[in-house]
């Protein structure tokens, strides 16, 4: 709970709010979101289910 307060600044924020995307992403998490985006974009298309060979 303390970590969520530090990242989001809302003492009443619930885990469900975060997981369901009802709150904006915290600015402190941007490096993580960028790294995950780069990782997912680097997967071959077959891993995304586009190619079946």
C-alpha positions as a printed Julia matrix, in Angstrom:
53×3 Matrix{Float64}:
  0.0     0.0     0.0
  2.83    2.42    0.81
  4.37    1.79   -2.61
  1.1     2.6    -4.35
  0.85    5.79   -2.32
  4.38    6.79   -3.33
  3.8     6.05   -7.03
  0.23    7.31   -7.4
 -0.13    9.78   -4.53
 -3.59    8.54   -3.58
 -4.06    6.9    -0.17
 -7.45    5.5    -1.22
 -6.27    3.85   -4.43
 -6.96    0.12   -4.57
 -5.1    -2.64   -6.36
 -8.2    -3.14   -8.49
 -8.02    0.5    -9.62
 -4.47   -0.1   -10.84
 -5.1    -3.47  -12.48
 -8.28   -2.31  -14.2
 -6.57    0.82  -15.52
 -8.96    3.27  -13.89
 -6.02    5.5   -12.9
 -3.31    7.05  -15.04
  0.09    5.39  -15.11
  2.54    6.93  -12.67
  5.33    8.99  -14.23
  7.89    7.06  -12.17
  6.9     3.9   -14.05
  7.58    5.27  -17.53
 11.03    3.6   -17.88
  9.4     0.24  -17.1
  6.52    0.81  -19.53
  8.98    1.84  -22.26
 11.16   -1.23  -21.68
  8.14   -3.56  -21.77
  6.88   -1.92  -24.96
 10.28   -2.38  -26.61
 10.42   -6.0   -25.48
  6.97   -6.89  -26.78
  7.59   -5.12  -30.09
 10.78   -7.13  -30.57
  9.02  -10.53  -30.51
  8.74  -12.26  -33.88
  5.25  -12.21  -35.39
  4.84  -15.96  -34.84
  4.94  -15.39  -31.06
  2.15  -12.86  -31.44
  0.03  -15.5   -33.18
  0.28  -13.89  -36.62
  2.32  -16.68  -38.24
  1.65  -20.36  -37.69
  4.72  -22.04  -39.2
